[in-house]
Coordinates of C-alpha atoms and ligand atoms in Angstrom, one line a residue:
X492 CA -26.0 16.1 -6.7
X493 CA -21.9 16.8 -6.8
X494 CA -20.5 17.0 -9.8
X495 CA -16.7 16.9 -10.8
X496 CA -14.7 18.6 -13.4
X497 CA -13.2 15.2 -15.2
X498 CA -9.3 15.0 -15.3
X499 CA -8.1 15.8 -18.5
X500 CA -4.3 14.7 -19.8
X501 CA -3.0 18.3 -20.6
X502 CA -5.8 20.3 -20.1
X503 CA -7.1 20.5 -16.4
X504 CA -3.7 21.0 -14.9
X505 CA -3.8 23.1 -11.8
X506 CA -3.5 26.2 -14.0
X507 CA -6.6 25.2 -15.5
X508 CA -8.3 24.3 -12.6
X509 CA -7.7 27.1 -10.9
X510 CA -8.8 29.7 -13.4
X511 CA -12.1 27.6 -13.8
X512 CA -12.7 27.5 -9.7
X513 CA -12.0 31.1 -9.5
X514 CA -14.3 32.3 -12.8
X515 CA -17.3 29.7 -13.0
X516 CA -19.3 27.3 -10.8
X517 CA -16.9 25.8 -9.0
X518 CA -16.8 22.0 -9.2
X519 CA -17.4 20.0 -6.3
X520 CA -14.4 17.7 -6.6
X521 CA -11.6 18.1 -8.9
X522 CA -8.8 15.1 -10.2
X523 CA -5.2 15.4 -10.8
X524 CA -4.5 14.0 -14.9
X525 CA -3.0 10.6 -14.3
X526 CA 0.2 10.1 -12.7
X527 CA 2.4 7.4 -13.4
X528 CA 4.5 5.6 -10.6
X529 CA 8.0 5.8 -11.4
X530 CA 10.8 5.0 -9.2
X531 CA 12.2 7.9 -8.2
X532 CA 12.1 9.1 -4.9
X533 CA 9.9 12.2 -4.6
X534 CA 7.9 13.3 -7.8
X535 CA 8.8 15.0 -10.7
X536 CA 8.8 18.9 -10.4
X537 CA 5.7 18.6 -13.5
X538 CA 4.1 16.6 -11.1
X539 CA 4.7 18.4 -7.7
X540 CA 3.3 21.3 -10.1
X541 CA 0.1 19.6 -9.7
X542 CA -0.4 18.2 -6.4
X543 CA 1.2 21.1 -4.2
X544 CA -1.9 21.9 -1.6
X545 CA -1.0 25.3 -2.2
X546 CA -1.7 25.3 -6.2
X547 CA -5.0 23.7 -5.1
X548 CA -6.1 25.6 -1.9
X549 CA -9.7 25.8 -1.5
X550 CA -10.8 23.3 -3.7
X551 CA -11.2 19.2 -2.9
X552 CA -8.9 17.3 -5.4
X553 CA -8.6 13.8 -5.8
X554 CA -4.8 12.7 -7.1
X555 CA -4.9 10.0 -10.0
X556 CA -2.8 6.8 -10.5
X557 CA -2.6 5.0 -14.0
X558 CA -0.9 1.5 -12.9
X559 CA -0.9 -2.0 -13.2
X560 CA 1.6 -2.7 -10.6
X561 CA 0.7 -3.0 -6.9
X562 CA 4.0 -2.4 -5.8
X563 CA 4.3 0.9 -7.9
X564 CA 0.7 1.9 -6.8
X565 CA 1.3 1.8 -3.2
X566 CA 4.5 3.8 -3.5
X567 CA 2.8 6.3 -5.3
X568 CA 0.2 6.8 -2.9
X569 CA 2.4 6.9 -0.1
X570 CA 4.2 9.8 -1.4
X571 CA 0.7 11.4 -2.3
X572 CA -0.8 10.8 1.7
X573 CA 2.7 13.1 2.8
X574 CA 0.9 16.2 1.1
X575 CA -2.2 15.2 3.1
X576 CA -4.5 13.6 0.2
X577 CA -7.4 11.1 1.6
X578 CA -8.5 10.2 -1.3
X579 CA -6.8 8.0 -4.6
X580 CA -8.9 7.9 -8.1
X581 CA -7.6 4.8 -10.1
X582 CA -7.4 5.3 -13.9
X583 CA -9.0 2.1 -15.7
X584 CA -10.6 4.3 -18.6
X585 CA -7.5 5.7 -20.9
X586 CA -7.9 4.6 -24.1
X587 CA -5.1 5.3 -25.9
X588 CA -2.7 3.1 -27.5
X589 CA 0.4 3.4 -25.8
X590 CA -1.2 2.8 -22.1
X591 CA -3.8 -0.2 -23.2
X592 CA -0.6 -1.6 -25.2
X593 CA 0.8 -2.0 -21.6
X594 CA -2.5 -3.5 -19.9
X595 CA -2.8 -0.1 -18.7
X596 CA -5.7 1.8 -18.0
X597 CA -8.7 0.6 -20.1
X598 CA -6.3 -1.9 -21.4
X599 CA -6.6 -4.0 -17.9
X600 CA -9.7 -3.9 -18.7
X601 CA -9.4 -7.1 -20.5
X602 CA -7.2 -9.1 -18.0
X603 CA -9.7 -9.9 -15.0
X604 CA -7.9 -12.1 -12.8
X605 CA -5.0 -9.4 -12.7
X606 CA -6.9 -6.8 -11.9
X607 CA -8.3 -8.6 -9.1
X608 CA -5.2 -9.3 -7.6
X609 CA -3.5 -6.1 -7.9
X610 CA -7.3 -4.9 -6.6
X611 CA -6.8 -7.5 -3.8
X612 CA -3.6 -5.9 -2.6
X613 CA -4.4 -2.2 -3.1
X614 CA -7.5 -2.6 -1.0
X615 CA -5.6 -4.3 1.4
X616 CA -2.3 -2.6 1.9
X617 CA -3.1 1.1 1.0
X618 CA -4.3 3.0 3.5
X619 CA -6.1 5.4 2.0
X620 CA -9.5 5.5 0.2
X621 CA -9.7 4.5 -3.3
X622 CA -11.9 5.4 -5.8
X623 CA -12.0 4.2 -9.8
X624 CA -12.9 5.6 -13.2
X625 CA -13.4 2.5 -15.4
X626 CA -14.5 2.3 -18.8
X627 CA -17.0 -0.7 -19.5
X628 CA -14.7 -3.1 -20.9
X629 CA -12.1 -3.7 -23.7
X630 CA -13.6 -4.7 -26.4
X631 CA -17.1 -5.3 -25.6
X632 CA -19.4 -4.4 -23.1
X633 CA -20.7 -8.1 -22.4
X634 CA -17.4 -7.6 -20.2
X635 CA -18.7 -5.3 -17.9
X636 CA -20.5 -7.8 -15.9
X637 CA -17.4 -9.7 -14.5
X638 CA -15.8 -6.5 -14.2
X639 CA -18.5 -5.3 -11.6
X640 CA -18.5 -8.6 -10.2
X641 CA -15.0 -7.6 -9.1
X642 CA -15.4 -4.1 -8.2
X643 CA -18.2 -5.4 -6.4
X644 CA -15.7 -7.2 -3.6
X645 CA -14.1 -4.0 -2.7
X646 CA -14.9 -1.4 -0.4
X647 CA -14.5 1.1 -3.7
X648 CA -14.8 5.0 -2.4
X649 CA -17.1 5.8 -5.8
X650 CA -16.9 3.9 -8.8
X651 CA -16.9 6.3 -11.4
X652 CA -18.3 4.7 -15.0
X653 CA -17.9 6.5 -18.3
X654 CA -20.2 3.6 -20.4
X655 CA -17.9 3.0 -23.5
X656 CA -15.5 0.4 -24.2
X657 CA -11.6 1.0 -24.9
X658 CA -12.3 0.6 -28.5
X659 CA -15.0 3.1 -28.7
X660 CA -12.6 5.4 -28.0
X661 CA -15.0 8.3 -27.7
X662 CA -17.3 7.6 -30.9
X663 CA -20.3 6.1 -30.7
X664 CA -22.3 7.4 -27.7
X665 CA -22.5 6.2 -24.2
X666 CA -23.9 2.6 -23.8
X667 CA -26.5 3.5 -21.2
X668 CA -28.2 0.3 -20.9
X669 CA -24.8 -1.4 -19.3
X670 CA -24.5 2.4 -16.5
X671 CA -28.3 1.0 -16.2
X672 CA -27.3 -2.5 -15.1
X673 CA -24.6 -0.8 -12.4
X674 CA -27.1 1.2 -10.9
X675 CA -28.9 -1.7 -10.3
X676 CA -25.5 -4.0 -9.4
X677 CA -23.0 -2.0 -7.9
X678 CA -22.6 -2.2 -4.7
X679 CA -20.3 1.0 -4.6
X680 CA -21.7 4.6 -4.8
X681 CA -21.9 5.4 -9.1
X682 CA -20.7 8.5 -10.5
X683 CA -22.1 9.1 -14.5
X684 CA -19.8 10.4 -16.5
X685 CA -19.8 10.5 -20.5
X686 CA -21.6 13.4 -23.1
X687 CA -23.0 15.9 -21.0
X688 CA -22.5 18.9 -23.1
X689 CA -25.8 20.4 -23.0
X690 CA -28.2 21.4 -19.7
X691 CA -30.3 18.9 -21.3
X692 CA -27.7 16.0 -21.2
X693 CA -27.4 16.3 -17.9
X694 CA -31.7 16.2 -17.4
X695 CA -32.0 13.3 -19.1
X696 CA -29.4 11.2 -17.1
X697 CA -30.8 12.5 -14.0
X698 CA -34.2 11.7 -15.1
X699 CA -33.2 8.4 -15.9
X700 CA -31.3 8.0 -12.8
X701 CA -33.1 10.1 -10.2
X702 CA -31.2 8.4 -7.3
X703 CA -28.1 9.5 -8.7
X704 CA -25.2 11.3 -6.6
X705 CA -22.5 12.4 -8.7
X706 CA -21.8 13.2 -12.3
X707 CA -18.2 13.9 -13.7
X708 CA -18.1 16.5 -16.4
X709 CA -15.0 16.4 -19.0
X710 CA -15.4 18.0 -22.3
X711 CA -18.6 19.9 -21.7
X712 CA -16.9 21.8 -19.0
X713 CA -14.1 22.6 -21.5
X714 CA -15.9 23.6 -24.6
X715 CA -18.3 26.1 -22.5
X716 CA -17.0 26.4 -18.9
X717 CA -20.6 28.2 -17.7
X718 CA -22.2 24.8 -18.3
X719 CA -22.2 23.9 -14.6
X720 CA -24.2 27.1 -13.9
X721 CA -26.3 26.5 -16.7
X722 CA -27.2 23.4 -15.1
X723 CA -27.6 24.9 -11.9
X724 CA -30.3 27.9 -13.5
X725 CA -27.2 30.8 -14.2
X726 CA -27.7 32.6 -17.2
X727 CA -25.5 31.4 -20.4
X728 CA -21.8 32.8 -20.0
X729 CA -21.2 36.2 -21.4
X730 CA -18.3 37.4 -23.1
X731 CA -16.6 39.0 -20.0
X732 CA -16.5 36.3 -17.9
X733 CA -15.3 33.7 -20.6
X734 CA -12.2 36.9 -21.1
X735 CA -11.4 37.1 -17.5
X736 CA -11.3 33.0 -17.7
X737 CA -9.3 32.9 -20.5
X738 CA -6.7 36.2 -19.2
X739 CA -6.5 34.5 -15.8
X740 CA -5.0 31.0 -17.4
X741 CA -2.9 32.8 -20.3
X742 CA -1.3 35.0 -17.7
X743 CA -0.3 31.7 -15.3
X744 CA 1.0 29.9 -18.3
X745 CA 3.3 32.8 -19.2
X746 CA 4.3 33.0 -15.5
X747 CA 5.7 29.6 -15.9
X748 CA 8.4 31.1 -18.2
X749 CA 8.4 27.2 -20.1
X750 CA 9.1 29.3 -23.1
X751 CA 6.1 31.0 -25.8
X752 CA 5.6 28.1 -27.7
X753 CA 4.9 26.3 -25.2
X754 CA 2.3 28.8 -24.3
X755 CA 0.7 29.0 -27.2
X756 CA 0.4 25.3 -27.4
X757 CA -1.7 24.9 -24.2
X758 CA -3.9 28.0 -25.5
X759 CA -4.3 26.3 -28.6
X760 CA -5.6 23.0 -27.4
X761 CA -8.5 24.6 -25.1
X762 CA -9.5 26.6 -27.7
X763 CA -10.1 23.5 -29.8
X764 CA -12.9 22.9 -27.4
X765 CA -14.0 26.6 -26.4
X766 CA -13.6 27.7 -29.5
X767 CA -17.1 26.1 -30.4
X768 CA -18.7 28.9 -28.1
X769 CA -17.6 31.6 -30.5
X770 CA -19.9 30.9 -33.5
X771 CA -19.2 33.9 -35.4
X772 CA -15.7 33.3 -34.9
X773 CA -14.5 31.2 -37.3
X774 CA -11.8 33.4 -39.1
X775 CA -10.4 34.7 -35.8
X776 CA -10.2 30.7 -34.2
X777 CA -8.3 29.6 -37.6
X778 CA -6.4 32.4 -36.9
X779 CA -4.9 31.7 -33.2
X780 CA -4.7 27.8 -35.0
X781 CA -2.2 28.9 -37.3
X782 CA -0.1 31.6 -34.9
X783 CA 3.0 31.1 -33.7
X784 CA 3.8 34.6 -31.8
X785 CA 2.3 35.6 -28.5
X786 CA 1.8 39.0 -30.1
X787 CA -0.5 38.0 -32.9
X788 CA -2.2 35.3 -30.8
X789 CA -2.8 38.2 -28.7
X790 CA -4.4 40.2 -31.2
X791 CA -6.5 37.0 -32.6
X792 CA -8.0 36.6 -29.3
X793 CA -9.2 39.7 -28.4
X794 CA -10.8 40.0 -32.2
X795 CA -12.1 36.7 -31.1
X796 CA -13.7 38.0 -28.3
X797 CA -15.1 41.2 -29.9
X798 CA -17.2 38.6 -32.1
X799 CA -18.8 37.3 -29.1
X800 CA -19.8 40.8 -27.7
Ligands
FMN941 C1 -7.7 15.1 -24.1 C2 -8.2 14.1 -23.0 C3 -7.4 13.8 -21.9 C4 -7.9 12.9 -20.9 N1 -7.1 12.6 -19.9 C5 -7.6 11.8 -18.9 C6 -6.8 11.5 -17.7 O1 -5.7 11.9 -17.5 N2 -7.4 10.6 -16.8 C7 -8.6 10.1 -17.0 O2 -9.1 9.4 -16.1 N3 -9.4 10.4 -18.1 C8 -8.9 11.3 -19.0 N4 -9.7 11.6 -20.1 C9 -11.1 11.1 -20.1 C10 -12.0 12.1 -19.4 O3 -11.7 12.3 -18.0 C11 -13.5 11.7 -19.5 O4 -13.7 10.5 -18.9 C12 -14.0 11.6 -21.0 O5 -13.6 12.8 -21.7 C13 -15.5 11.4 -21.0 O6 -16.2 12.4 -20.4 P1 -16.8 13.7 -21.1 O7 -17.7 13.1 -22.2 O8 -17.5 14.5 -20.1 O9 -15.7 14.4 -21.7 C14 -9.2 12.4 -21.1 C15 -10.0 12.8 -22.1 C16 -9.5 13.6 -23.1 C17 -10.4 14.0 -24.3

């Protein structure tokens, strides 16, 4: 089995990533949050940030395009193969309003026939391998099967599926009876990905797909970053490890010098997931919530952490 760490718009940047390949199991492939083409020459220094080989040295990452246009596409990946990347994941999952308002990501979901063409020509023009994380439709997931009709007519690296539709957003739970029907269809290598939180998440898909060769791990990863050992028979995280984790990425994000709000606004939004490790912690998360000075997040944190030992 390989399993991914999922991409994660503002959370897994390479900062991220790093800290979590360095501390816990490392992930077998990682992916770049989406990048958008744009018509600028090079890329953006944000976005050189994350694709540099040497932020990402030792680990296999997979850049991400969220586009509906060919012609932008292929640019894009052009300027990604002069770093040396093989491999191009395209996003057809994002939910949010802004992208599906522009028939982006799971929002070109629910026009077919352009997605086939702008399919037809990045199959054909770009030379590089490209793989696609889809959502199972729009509005419904009677859509999927045309959609894996199409996917079905290109030579798709991995076709990663998270089973809910664009209007789920993420409620509901994963419709597994439509992954079911693309295991049995798709004529692309799968990759799961969708609510593993839990060791036992993760045994029940691969019990009910044994032949199953990849699994993409998002939020699970980010509310308790041991779970890949878990999964793999390592004892739960202890409160060492999670520190070092958690120094490792506060100390990069300082580094940056983008100023201590900013800081504190990237601590803030892992700990919205993490912070559901630290049971006894509830007074001490509300805490580094509320804080607006490094000095008293500080402080918050390591009271935090003294709960958990
Ligand atoms: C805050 C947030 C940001 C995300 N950003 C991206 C993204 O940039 N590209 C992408 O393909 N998916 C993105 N996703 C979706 C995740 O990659 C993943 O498909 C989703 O969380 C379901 O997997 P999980 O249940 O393991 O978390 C994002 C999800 C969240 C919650």
């Amino acid at each position: 089995m390989k399993y991914y760490l999922a991409p994660m718009e503002g959370i897994t940047t390479y900062i991220y990533r790093n800290a979590y390949h360095q501390c816990f199991m490392p992930a077998d492939k990682y992916f770049t949050p989406f990048l958008v083409p744009h018509t600028k020459k090079g890329f953006s220094i944000k976005e050189l940030k994350e694709i540099l080989p040497e932020h990402n040295e030792g680990m296999c990452l997979v850049p991400q395009i969220l586009s509906n246009d060919a012609d932008g596409f292929l640019a894009t990946v052009k300027k990604l193969q002069r770093f040396g990347y093989r491999e191009i994941n395209l996003n057809l999952g994002c939910p949010s309003k802004t992208v599906v308002s522009k028939y982006r990501g799971s929002g070109f979901l629910a026009k077919p026939e352009e997605l086939e063409g702008f399919l037809d020509r990045i199959y054909s023009e770009a030379k590089t391998e490209i793989s696609i994380k889809t959502r199972i439709g729009k509005d419904s997931p009677e859509e999927f099967e045309r959609l894996l009709q199409i996917y079905n007519k290109y030579p798709v690296k991995e076709l990663i599926i998270h089973p809910r539709v664009q209007q789920d957003f993420y409620k509901n739970i994963p419709r597994l009876s439509v992954f079911t029907e693309a295991v049995r269809e798709s004529k692309n290598p799968l990759c799961y990905n969708g609510d593993i939180f839990r060791g036992q998440d993760y045994g029940q898909i691969v019990e009910k797909y044994p032949k199953l060769s990849a699994v993409m791990l998002g939020r699970g990863i980010i509310k308790n970053p041991g779970l890949l050992g878990e999964i793999k028979g390592e004892e739960p995280v202890d409160a060492g490890r999670l520190r070092a984790f958690h120094d490792k990425i506060l100390e990069d994000y300082r580094a940056l010098d983008f100023g201590e709000k900013n800081v504190l606004f990237k601590m803030k939004e892992i700990w919205c997931y993490m912070g559901s490790l630290f049971s006894e912690g509830e007074k001490e998360l509300k805490r580094i919530k509320k804080t607006e000075r490094m000095k008293d997040y500080e402080a918050a944190a390591d009271q935090l952490f003294a709960s958990l030992e």
